[in-house]
Coordinates of C-alpha atoms (C1' of nucleotides) in Angstrom, one line a residue:
Chain A
M139 CA -47.4 -110.0 47.0
S140 CA -47.0 -110.6 51.1
A141 CA -44.3 -108.1 51.3
E142 CA -46.1 -104.8 51.5
S143 CA -45.4 -101.8 53.7
P144 CA -47.7 -101.5 56.4
A145 CA -49.1 -98.4 55.2
Q146 CA -50.2 -99.9 52.3
I147 CA -52.2 -102.9 53.6
G148 CA -55.8 -103.3 54.1
F149 CA -57.3 -100.1 52.5
Q150 CA -58.1 -100.0 48.8
P151 CA -59.6 -96.9 47.0
V152 CA -63.4 -97.1 47.2
R153 CA -65.1 -96.0 43.9
P154 CA -69.0 -95.2 44.3
V155 CA -71.1 -98.1 43.4
R156 CA -74.4 -96.9 41.8
A157 CA -77.8 -98.4 43.1
Y158 CA -78.6 -100.0 39.8
Q159 CA -75.2 -101.8 39.6
R160 CA -75.9 -103.5 43.1
V161 CA -79.4 -104.4 42.1
A162 CA -77.9 -105.9 38.6
E163 CA -75.2 -107.9 40.3
Q164 CA -77.6 -109.2 43.2
I165 CA -79.9 -110.8 40.2
E166 CA -77.0 -111.6 38.0
D167 CA -75.3 -113.5 41.1
R168 CA -78.5 -115.4 41.5
I169 CA -78.8 -116.3 37.8
L170 CA -75.3 -117.6 37.4
A171 CA -75.4 -119.6 40.9
G172 CA -78.6 -121.6 39.3
E173 CA -80.8 -120.2 41.8
L174 CA -82.8 -118.4 39.1
P175 CA -82.5 -121.3 36.5
P176 CA -83.4 -120.5 32.8
G177 CA -87.1 -120.3 31.9
S178 CA -87.9 -118.9 35.5
R179 CA -89.5 -115.7 36.1
L180 CA -88.3 -112.4 37.7
P181 CA -90.8 -110.6 40.0
A182 CA -92.7 -107.7 38.1
E183 CA -90.6 -104.4 38.1
R184 CA -92.9 -102.9 40.7
E185 CA -92.3 -105.9 43.2
L186 CA -88.7 -105.7 42.8
V187 CA -89.1 -101.8 43.7
R188 CA -90.7 -103.0 46.8
Q189 CA -88.0 -105.8 47.4
F190 CA -85.0 -103.8 46.6
D191 CA -86.5 -100.4 48.0
V192 CA -85.3 -98.3 45.4
G193 CA -87.1 -96.4 42.5
R194 CA -88.5 -97.8 39.3
S195 CA -85.9 -96.1 37.1
T196 CA -83.1 -98.0 39.3
I197 CA -84.9 -101.1 38.8
R198 CA -85.2 -100.6 35.2
E199 CA -81.8 -99.7 34.7
A200 CA -80.7 -102.8 36.2
L201 CA -83.0 -104.8 34.0
R202 CA -81.8 -103.1 31.0
V203 CA -78.1 -104.1 31.5
L204 CA -79.1 -107.6 32.2
Q205 CA -81.3 -107.6 29.2
S206 CA -78.1 -106.2 27.4
S207 CA -76.3 -109.0 28.6
G208 CA -78.7 -111.5 27.3
L209 CA -79.7 -112.9 30.7
I210 CA -83.2 -111.8 30.6
R211 CA -85.6 -110.9 28.5
S212 CA -89.0 -108.9 29.0
R213 CA -92.1 -108.4 27.3
P214 CA -94.6 -105.7 27.8
G215 CA -97.8 -106.9 29.2
D216 CA -96.5 -110.1 30.6
P217 CA -98.0 -110.9 33.9
L218 CA -95.1 -113.3 34.8
G219 CA -92.7 -110.9 34.6
A220 CA -89.3 -110.9 32.8
E221 CA -87.9 -114.3 31.7
V222 CA -84.6 -115.6 33.0
L223 CA -82.5 -116.8 29.9
G224 CA -79.4 -117.8 31.4
V225 CA -75.8 -117.5 30.2
S226 CA -75.8 -117.7 26.2
P227 CA -73.4 -117.3 23.5
D228 CA -75.6 -114.2 22.2
T229 CA -73.4 -111.9 24.0
L230 CA -70.3 -113.0 22.6
S231 CA -71.9 -113.1 19.2
H232 CA -72.7 -109.5 19.7
A233 CA -69.3 -108.6 21.0
L234 CA -67.8 -110.1 18.5
G235 CA -70.2 -108.7 15.7
R236 CA -69.3 -105.3 17.1
L237 CA -65.6 -106.2 16.9
A238 CA -65.7 -107.1 13.3
R239 CA -67.7 -104.1 12.5
S240 CA -65.4 -101.6 14.1
H241 CA -62.0 -100.9 12.5
L242 CA -60.3 -102.8 14.8
S243 CA -60.5 -105.8 13.0
S244 CA -61.5 -107.0 9.3
P245 CA -63.7 -109.9 7.7
A246 CA -60.1 -111.7 6.9
E247 CA -59.4 -111.4 10.5
L248 CA -63.1 -112.8 11.1
I249 CA -62.5 -115.5 8.8
Q250 CA -59.1 -116.5 10.0
F251 CA -60.2 -116.7 13.6
R252 CA -63.0 -119.0 12.3
M253 CA -60.4 -121.3 10.6
V254 CA -58.7 -121.4 13.9
L255 CA -61.5 -122.2 16.0
D256 CA -63.1 -124.7 13.5
A257 CA -59.7 -126.6 13.0
E258 CA -59.1 -126.7 16.8
S259 CA -62.7 -128.1 17.2
Y260 CA -62.0 -130.9 14.5
R261 CA -58.7 -131.8 16.1
L262 CA -60.2 -132.3 19.6
A263 CA -63.3 -134.0 18.2
A264 CA -61.7 -136.5 16.3
R265 CA -60.3 -137.7 19.6
L266 CA -63.3 -137.3 21.9
H267 CA -66.2 -138.0 19.6
T268 CA -69.0 -140.4 20.2
E269 CA -70.7 -142.8 17.8
E270 CA -73.8 -140.6 18.4
D271 CA -71.6 -137.8 17.2
L272 CA -70.7 -139.5 14.2
R273 CA -74.4 -140.8 13.4
R274 CA -75.5 -137.0 13.4
L275 CA -73.0 -135.9 11.3
T276 CA -73.4 -138.5 8.7
E277 CA -77.0 -137.4 8.8
L278 CA -76.1 -133.8 8.2
A279 CA -73.6 -134.3 5.6
D280 CA -76.5 -136.5 3.9
T281 CA -79.2 -133.7 4.2
M282 CA -76.3 -131.0 2.7
G283 CA -76.0 -133.9 -0.3
E284 CA -79.9 -133.8 -0.9
C285 CA -80.1 -129.9 -0.7
V286 CA -77.6 -129.8 -3.5
S287 CA -79.1 -132.6 -5.4
R288 CA -82.6 -131.3 -5.1
D289 CA -83.9 -129.1 -8.0
P290 CA -84.1 -126.2 -7.5
H291 CA -81.0 -126.1 -4.7
D292 CA -82.3 -125.4 -1.4
P293 CA -79.5 -122.9 -0.2
H294 CA -81.2 -122.2 3.0
A295 CA -81.5 -125.6 4.2
F296 CA -77.9 -126.2 3.2
S297 CA -76.7 -123.5 5.3
E298 CA -78.7 -124.7 8.1
A299 CA -77.2 -128.1 7.8
D300 CA -73.9 -126.7 7.3
A301 CA -74.4 -124.5 10.7
Q302 CA -75.6 -127.7 12.5
F303 CA -72.6 -129.6 11.2
H304 CA -70.3 -127.2 12.5
R305 CA -72.2 -127.1 15.8
V306 CA -72.2 -130.8 16.5
V307 CA -68.4 -130.9 15.8
A308 CA -67.8 -128.0 18.4
E309 CA -69.8 -129.9 20.9
A310 CA -68.1 -133.2 20.2
S311 CA -64.9 -131.3 21.1
G312 CA -66.0 -131.6 24.7
N313 CA -65.2 -128.0 25.3
A314 CA -68.4 -126.1 25.7
L315 CA -66.6 -122.5 25.7
L316 CA -64.8 -123.4 22.6
A317 CA -68.3 -124.5 20.9
L318 CA -69.9 -121.2 22.1
C319 CA -67.1 -119.1 20.7
A320 CA -67.1 -121.1 17.3
R321 CA -70.9 -120.5 17.3
A322 CA -70.4 -116.8 17.8
V323 CA -67.9 -116.7 15.2
H324 CA -69.5 -118.4 12.9
D325 CA -72.8 -115.9 13.3
A326 CA -70.7 -113.0 13.0
V327 CA -69.0 -114.4 9.6
V328 CA -72.4 -114.9 8.3
G329 CA -73.8 -111.7 9.6
A330 CA -70.8 -109.8 8.2
I331 CA -70.3 -111.6 5.0
E332 CA -74.0 -112.6 4.2
G333 CA -74.2 -109.9 1.4
E334 CA -71.0 -111.7 -0.5
L335 CA -72.9 -115.0 -0.2
V336 CA -76.2 -113.6 -1.7
R337 CA -74.3 -112.3 -4.5
A338 CA -72.2 -115.4 -5.2
E339 CA -75.4 -117.5 -5.2
R340 CA -76.9 -115.2 -7.7
D341 CA -73.6 -115.7 -9.8
G342 CA -75.2 -119.3 -10.7
D343 CA -72.0 -121.3 -9.4
A344 CA -74.1 -122.0 -6.2
G345 CA -74.5 -125.7 -7.2
E346 CA -70.8 -125.9 -7.6
W347 CA -69.5 -124.7 -4.4
M348 CA -72.4 -126.4 -2.7
R349 CA -71.3 -129.7 -4.1
R350 CA -67.7 -129.1 -3.2
S351 CA -68.7 -128.2 0.1
V352 CA -70.6 -131.6 0.2
V353 CA -67.4 -133.6 -0.8
H354 CA -65.1 -131.5 1.9
H355 CA -67.8 -132.4 4.8
R356 CA -67.4 -135.9 3.7
E357 CA -63.9 -135.8 3.8
I358 CA -63.6 -134.2 7.5
L359 CA -66.2 -136.8 8.6
A360 CA -64.2 -139.6 7.4
A361 CA -61.0 -137.9 9.4
L362 CA -63.1 -137.5 12.2
R363 CA -64.1 -141.2 12.3
G364 CA -60.4 -142.1 11.6
A365 CA -59.5 -140.3 14.7
D366 CA -57.0 -138.3 12.4
G367 CA -57.4 -134.7 14.1
A368 CA -54.5 -133.2 12.2
R369 CA -56.4 -134.1 8.8
A370 CA -59.3 -133.2 9.9
A371 CA -58.2 -129.5 11.2
R372 CA -56.2 -129.4 7.7
L373 CA -59.3 -130.1 5.8
G374 CA -61.7 -127.8 8.0
R375 CA -59.1 -124.8 7.3
E376 CA -58.8 -125.5 3.5
A377 CA -62.5 -125.7 3.2
L378 CA -63.1 -122.3 4.6
F379 CA -60.3 -120.8 2.6
E380 CA -61.7 -122.2 -0.4
H381 CA -64.9 -120.7 0.5
Y382 CA -64.2 -117.3 1.2
A383 CA -60.5 -116.6 0.0
P384 CA -62.0 -115.9 -3.6
H385 CA -64.0 -112.8 -2.2
L386 CA -61.1 -111.2 -0.7
P387 CA -58.7 -108.8 -1.8
E388 CA -55.0 -110.3 -2.3
P389 CA -53.4 -108.9 0.9
D390 CA -56.1 -110.7 3.0
R391 CA -56.0 -113.6 1.1
K392 CA -52.3 -113.9 1.7
R393 CA -52.8 -113.2 5.3
L394 CA -55.8 -116.0 5.3
R395 CA -53.2 -118.6 3.7
A396 CA -50.9 -118.2 6.5
A397 CA -53.4 -119.7 8.8
L398 CA -53.7 -122.6 6.3
D399 CA -50.6 -123.9 8.0
Chain B
M116 CA -84.1 -117.8 -1.5
S117 CA -85.1 -116.3 -4.7
A118 CA -87.8 -119.0 -5.1
E119 CA -90.4 -118.4 -2.6
S120 CA -94.1 -117.8 -3.0
P121 CA -95.4 -114.2 -4.1
A122 CA -97.7 -114.7 -0.9
Q123 CA -94.6 -114.7 1.2
I124 CA -92.3 -112.0 -0.2
G125 CA -91.9 -108.5 0.8
F126 CA -93.3 -109.0 4.1
Q127 CA -91.5 -109.8 7.4
P128 CA -92.9 -109.8 11.0
V129 CA -92.7 -106.5 12.5
R130 CA -91.5 -106.5 16.2
P131 CA -91.9 -103.4 18.3
V132 CA -88.5 -101.7 18.7
R133 CA -88.3 -99.9 22.0
A134 CA -87.3 -96.2 22.0
Y135 CA -84.2 -96.7 24.2
Q136 CA -83.1 -99.5 21.5
R137 CA -83.2 -96.7 18.7
V138 CA -81.4 -94.0 20.7
A139 CA -78.7 -96.7 21.5
E140 CA -78.3 -97.8 18.2
Q141 CA -77.8 -94.5 16.7
I142 CA -75.3 -93.6 19.3
E143 CA -73.5 -97.0 18.5
D144 CA -73.6 -96.4 14.9
R145 CA -72.0 -93.2 15.3
I146 CA -69.3 -94.6 17.5
L147 CA -68.8 -97.7 15.5
A148 CA -68.4 -95.4 12.2
G149 CA -65.5 -93.8 13.9
E150 CA -67.8 -90.2 14.0
L151 CA -67.6 -90.2 17.8
P152 CA -63.8 -91.3 18.2
P153 CA -62.6 -92.5 21.6
G154 CA -61.9 -90.0 24.1
S155 CA -64.9 -87.4 22.3
R156 CA -67.7 -86.6 24.5
L157 CA -71.6 -87.2 24.3
P158 CA -73.8 -84.4 24.8
A159 CA -75.4 -84.0 28.3
E160 CA -78.3 -86.3 29.0
R161 CA -80.5 -83.4 29.0
E162 CA -79.3 -82.2 25.8
L163 CA -79.9 -85.6 24.1
V164 CA -83.6 -85.3 25.6
R165 CA -83.7 -82.3 23.3
Q166 CA -82.1 -84.0 20.4
F167 CA -83.8 -87.4 20.3
D168 CA -87.1 -86.0 21.5
V169 CA -87.5 -88.5 24.3
G170 CA -87.6 -88.5 28.0
R171 CA -84.9 -88.6 30.1
S172 CA -85.6 -92.0 31.6
T173 CA -85.2 -93.3 28.0
I174 CA -82.2 -91.7 27.4
R175 CA -80.5 -93.2 30.4
E176 CA -81.5 -96.5 29.6
A177 CA -79.9 -96.3 26.4
L178 CA -76.7 -94.8 28.0
R179 CA -76.8 -97.9 30.3
V180 CA -76.9 -100.2 27.5
L181 CA -73.9 -98.7 26.0
Q182 CA -72.2 -98.4 29.2
S183 CA -72.7 -101.9 29.9
S184 CA -71.3 -102.9 26.6
G185 CA -68.1 -100.8 27.4
L186 CA -68.7 -98.4 24.7
I187 CA -69.2 -95.2 26.9
R188 CA -68.4 -94.1 30.5
S189 CA -69.8 -91.6 32.5
R190 CA -69.2 -89.8 35.6
P191 CA -71.6 -88.0 37.8
G192 CA -71.0 -84.2 37.6
D193 CA -69.0 -84.2 34.7
P194 CA -69.8 -81.2 32.7
L195 CA -68.4 -82.5 29.7
G196 CA -70.9 -85.3 29.4
A197 CA -70.3 -89.2 29.1
E198 CA -66.9 -90.2 27.5
V199 CA -66.6 -92.4 24.4
L200 CA -64.3 -95.5 25.3
G201 CA -64.7 -97.1 21.5
V202 CA -64.9 -100.8 21.1
S203 CA -62.8 -102.5 23.5
P204 CA -62.0 -106.2 24.8
D205 CA -63.6 -105.7 28.0
T206 CA -67.0 -106.7 26.9
L207 CA -65.6 -110.0 25.3
S208 CA -63.8 -110.6 28.6
H209 CA -66.9 -109.8 30.6
A210 CA -68.8 -112.3 28.8
L211 CA -66.1 -115.1 28.8
G212 CA -65.9 -114.5 32.4
R213 CA -69.5 -115.0 32.7
L214 CA -69.3 -118.0 30.8
A215 CA -66.5 -119.4 32.9
R216 CA -68.3 -118.5 36.2
S217 CA -71.1 -120.0 34.9
H218 CA -72.1 -124.1 35.0
L219 CA -71.8 -124.0 31.4
S220 CA -68.1 -124.4 31.3
S221 CA -65.2 -125.7 33.8
P222 CA -61.9 -124.0 34.5
A223 CA -60.3 -126.7 32.5
E224 CA -62.3 -125.9 29.4
L225 CA -61.2 -122.4 30.0
I226 CA -57.5 -123.2 30.3
Q227 CA -58.1 -125.6 27.1
F228 CA -59.2 -122.7 25.0
R229 CA -56.4 -120.5 26.4
M230 CA -54.2 -123.5 25.4
V231 CA -55.6 -123.5 21.6
L232 CA -55.8 -119.5 21.2
D233 CA -52.0 -119.3 22.4
A234 CA -50.8 -122.0 20.5
E235 CA -52.4 -120.5 17.3
S236 CA -51.1 -117.0 18.3
Y237 CA -47.5 -118.6 18.2
R238 CA -48.1 -120.4 15.0
L239 CA -49.1 -117.1 13.2
A240 CA -46.6 -115.0 14.9
A241 CA -43.8 -117.4 13.8
R242 CA -44.7 -116.7 10.4
L243 CA -45.5 -112.9 10.7
H244 CA -43.6 -111.4 13.4
T245 CA -41.2 -108.3 13.0
E246 CA -37.8 -107.6 14.4
E247 CA -39.4 -105.1 16.8
D248 CA -41.6 -107.9 17.8
L249 CA -38.7 -110.2 18.7
R250 CA -36.7 -107.3 20.4
R251 CA -39.6 -106.7 22.6
L252 CA -40.3 -110.3 23.4
T253 CA -36.7 -110.7 24.2
E254 CA -36.5 -107.8 26.5
L255 CA -39.7 -109.2 28.4
A256 CA -38.0 -112.9 28.7
D257 CA -35.2 -110.9 30.2
T258 CA -37.3 -108.9 32.7
M259 CA -39.1 -112.0 33.7
G260 CA -35.5 -113.7 34.2
E261 CA -34.5 -110.8 36.7
C262 CA -37.9 -110.9 38.6
V263 CA -37.1 -114.7 39.3
S264 CA -33.3 -114.2 40.2
R265 CA -34.1 -111.1 42.1
D266 CA -34.2 -111.6 46.0
P267 CA -36.9 -111.8 47.1
H268 CA -38.8 -112.8 43.9
D269 CA -41.2 -110.4 42.4
P270 CA -44.1 -112.5 41.5
H271 CA -46.2 -109.4 40.5
A272 CA -43.8 -107.8 37.9
F273 CA -43.4 -111.4 36.7
S274 CA -47.0 -112.0 35.8
E275 CA -47.1 -108.7 34.4
A276 CA -44.2 -109.3 32.0
D277 CA -45.6 -112.8 31.4
A278 CA -48.9 -111.4 30.2
Q279 CA -47.1 -108.7 28.2
F280 CA -45.1 -111.5 26.6
H281 CA -48.3 -113.3 25.5
R282 CA -49.9 -109.9 24.3
V283 CA -47.0 -109.0 22.0
V284 CA -47.2 -112.6 20.3
A285 CA -50.8 -112.4 20.0
E286 CA -50.3 -108.9 18.6
A287 CA -47.5 -110.3 16.3
S288 CA -50.0 -113.0 14.9
G289 CA -51.7 -110.1 12.8
N290 CA -55.0 -110.8 14.0
A291 CA -56.5 -108.4 16.2
L292 CA -59.4 -110.2 16.8
L293 CA -57.3 -113.4 17.9
A294 CA -55.2 -111.3 20.3
L295 CA -58.4 -109.4 22.0
C296 CA -60.1 -113.1 22.7
A297 CA -56.5 -114.4 23.6
R298 CA -56.1 -111.5 26.0
A299 CA -59.7 -112.0 27.3
V300 CA -59.4 -115.6 28.0
H301 CA -56.2 -114.6 29.7
D302 CA -57.6 -112.4 31.9
A303 CA -60.3 -114.6 32.7
V304 CA -58.1 -117.6 33.5
V305 CA -56.2 -115.1 35.9
G306 CA -59.7 -114.0 37.5
A307 CA -60.8 -117.7 37.8
I308 CA -57.7 -119.4 39.1
E309 CA -55.9 -116.6 40.7
G310 CA -56.8 -118.2 44.4
E311 CA -55.0 -121.3 43.2
L312 CA -52.1 -119.4 42.0
V313 CA -51.8 -117.3 45.4
R314 CA -51.8 -120.9 47.1
A315 CA -49.2 -122.2 44.9
E316 CA -46.7 -119.2 45.7
R317 CA -47.5 -119.5 49.2
D318 CA -46.3 -123.3 48.9
G319 CA -42.7 -121.8 48.3
D320 CA -42.4 -123.4 45.1
A321 CA -42.6 -120.1 43.5
G322 CA -39.1 -119.9 42.5
E323 CA -39.2 -122.9 41.1
W324 CA -42.0 -122.5 38.3
M325 CA -40.9 -119.1 37.7
R326 CA -37.6 -120.6 36.6
R327 CA -39.2 -123.0 34.5
S328 CA -41.6 -120.7 33.0
V329 CA -38.5 -118.3 31.8
V330 CA -36.9 -121.3 30.3
H331 CA -39.9 -122.1 28.6
H332 CA -40.4 -118.7 27.4
R333 CA -37.0 -118.5 26.1
E334 CA -37.3 -121.6 24.1
I335 CA -40.6 -120.5 22.6
L336 CA -39.0 -117.1 21.7
A337 CA -36.2 -119.0 19.9
A338 CA -39.1 -121.3 18.2
L339 CA -40.5 -117.9 17.0
R340 CA -37.1 -116.5 15.8
G341 CA -36.5 -119.7 13.5
A342 CA -40.2 -119.2 12.4
D343 CA -41.0 -122.6 13.6
G344 CA -44.6 -122.2 14.2
A345 CA -45.4 -125.8 14.9
R346 CA -42.8 -126.0 17.6
A347 CA -43.5 -122.8 19.1
A348 CA -47.2 -123.7 19.3
R349 CA -46.5 -127.2 20.9
L350 CA -44.0 -125.3 23.5
G351 CA -46.8 -122.9 24.3
R352 CA -49.6 -125.6 24.9
E353 CA -47.0 -127.6 27.0
A354 CA -45.9 -124.6 29.2
L355 CA -49.8 -124.0 30.2
F356 CA -50.5 -127.2 30.7
E357 CA -47.3 -127.9 32.9
H358 CA -48.3 -124.8 34.8
Y359 CA -52.0 -125.8 35.4
A360 CA -52.3 -129.4 35.3
P361 CA -50.9 -130.0 38.9
H362 CA -53.9 -127.9 40.3
L363 CA -56.7 -130.1 38.5
P364 CA -58.6 -133.2 39.3
E365 CA -57.7 -136.2 36.9
P366 CA -60.4 -136.3 34.5
D367 CA -60.0 -132.6 33.8
R368 CA -56.1 -133.2 33.4
K369 CA -56.8 -135.9 30.7
R370 CA -58.7 -133.6 28.9
L371 CA -56.4 -131.2 28.9
R372 CA -53.8 -133.4 27.8
A373 CA -56.0 -134.0 24.5
A374 CA -55.3 -130.6 23.3
L375 CA -51.5 -131.0 23.9
D376 CA -51.7 -132.8 20.6
Chain C
dG248 C1' -121.0 -123.3 25.2
dC249 C1' -119.0 -119.7 23.3
dA250 C1' -117.6 -114.9 22.1
dA251 C1' -117.3 -110.1 23.3
dT252 C1' -116.1 -107.2 27.3
dC253 C1' -113.9 -105.6 30.8
dA254 C1' -110.7 -105.1 34.7
dA255 C1' -106.2 -105.7 36.9
dC256 C1' -102.5 -106.3 35.7
dT257 C1' -97.8 -105.8 32.7
dG258 C1' -93.5 -103.1 30.6
dG259 C1' -92.6 -98.7 27.9
dT260 C1' -92.2 -93.9 28.4
dC261 C1' -92.7 -89.1 30.2
dT262 C1' -92.3 -85.4 33.5
dG263 C1' -90.8 -83.0 37.4
dA264 C1' -88.3 -83.0 41.3
dC265 C1' -84.3 -83.3 44.7
dC266 C1' -79.6 -84.9 45.8
dA267 C1' -74.6 -84.8 45.8
dG268 C1' -70.7 -84.2 43.1
dT269 C1' -67.6 -81.5 39.9
dC270 C1' -66.3 -77.2 37.5
dG271 C1' -65.6 -72.5 36.4
dC272 C1' -65.9 -68.2 37.5
dC273 C1' -65.5 -64.8 40.6
dT274 C1' -64.4 -62.5 44.9
dG275 C1' -62.1 -61.4 49.0
dG276 C1' -57.7 -61.1 51.2
dC277 C1' -52.9 -61.6 51.3
Chain D
dG284 C1' -51.0 -59.4 41.3
dC285 C1' -52.0 -63.7 43.1
dC286 C1' -54.2 -67.4 45.1
dA287 C1' -57.9 -69.7 48.5
dG288 C1' -62.2 -69.8 49.3
dG289 C1' -66.9 -69.6 48.0
dC290 C1' -70.7 -69.4 44.9
dG291 C1' -73.5 -70.7 41.2
dA292 C1' -74.4 -73.5 37.2
dC293 C1' -74.1 -77.2 35.5
dT294 C1' -73.5 -82.9 35.7
dG295 C1' -75.5 -87.5 36.5
dG296 C1' -78.0 -90.9 39.7
dT297 C1' -82.2 -91.3 42.2
dC298 C1' -87.0 -91.0 42.9
dA299 C1' -92.3 -90.5 42.8
dG300 C1' -96.1 -90.4 40.3
dA301 C1' -98.5 -90.4 36.2
dC302 C1' -100.1 -92.1 31.6
dC303 C1' -100.0 -95.5 27.5
dA304 C1' -100.4 -99.9 25.1
dG305 C1' -100.3 -104.6 25.3
dT306 C1' -101.5 -108.8 27.8
dT307 C1' -104.3 -112.1 30.4
dG308 C1' -108.1 -114.0 32.5
dA309 C1' -112.3 -114.0 34.6
dT310 C1' -116.8 -112.1 33.8
dT311 C1' -120.5 -111.3 31.4
dG312 C1' -124.1 -111.8 27.7
dC313 C1' -125.7 -114.1 23.9

DNA sequence: GCAATCAACTGGTCTGACCAGTCGCCTGGC
DNA sequence: GCCAGGCGACTGGTCAGACCAGTTGATTGC
């Protein structure tokens, strides 16, 4: 890029930058730089009006943008001002959820994507886990077992422990980005497929798949303990496939099978 | 969930929903449902004021939210009103870029994540590619070869063809979601590491890594043609590792190596 | 000591205004 | 007849000021 003609050097097309954008950028930069840590408060809107020397609507539009990005949260009547939330995976979840709802991708793709992310979490976690991770995972698997042996079953607590299990594995992978994405996809899947799950529970075979799921999780845990990443990854993929495939039409199922490896 | 005490059934905490949220939701739903396809136009703000029967600031805050989500784009003076862009991966890119810039994740994690996504793209693409995909990939590999054999090198066109290559592979994987995420991560990596790359180019070994990269891409292409997903995935991981590892400190490099498999 | 009240905030919304930019029409000169 | 220029009639961006409902904390009354 060092060989451009002199006439083209130094000048770039200038696009108008809106006032609310500059306000939002300044605040976002402070948040990302850590100067406004999560939990801290922004000044009140009318105070920001004075500091930035713009109208209140400009301030409000900037705050709306930040809020829709999940960086801040505001509450009417709060004398402390808007609360800084910091970077969170919620934006990712939202964006993924939107993609999942749009014609751009199908539920099957969402599930396949989750198979990929989960499997890679397992693979990495098998190498990098700590004893503490294993302890927590064992505990969660036990919790899941209790939920299924209890009468009546407690599918809510079960799902909670299940989600927690995946979250711990993702964190054990040592890659926060992977963990955040895996969580976002997990949330999106749950949000998109929830209706199916409820129906399946009502069909009465809830105990059956919960039991199978517990077995799966224990096998995965054993593979993690043995540092067998490939096996853990394969087991994770199979578990997801078995769980979701029955609810999908054949073409989708075939595509999902391609991700089984 | 069917066994709750009667007193807890039927009532859920009602949280106030802001007017701008309802406006934004209505418009977003129409866009996601395809009733407002990309390229179509929203009514003018003052017309929306009439239709939704709210103040203009409410309309504007709703439009700001949609705009920051990348769903619409507005331009001053446009008599046609805001343009509908539809769901795009830009939001994902933004969110990932923010995560990459925040203290929550490091460049190494970003690269590792890209290794994961690319490798899985290869694995799936090896199974599901079409002849047309192979033709385009061959063409792009040739283009990359030309860029490197040209004198002087054309690193810009090279990077462009490289990005295109990855994009075609991701699309050949048959999973649009995976493709979008891979592209978003690619963009985030490029955005985050660009400074490093420029430095490397200036160091004069540009020709060398470009040549190696071409070889890598041809090997991957051969693996894809042979439907050898595992091999393609491994090659893809190695290519990224070789490219980025030299620019990282040792601890990060070690962690990246864990993703090599 | 405690509960009800009140005043001073907050964010959410509306109104009305002005500006600069953009477009389409319309008119004037060629 | 054609085209350039200008003139509205729009657009979105911004500002100012107002009101409302909700929150909070001090004050008041018991």
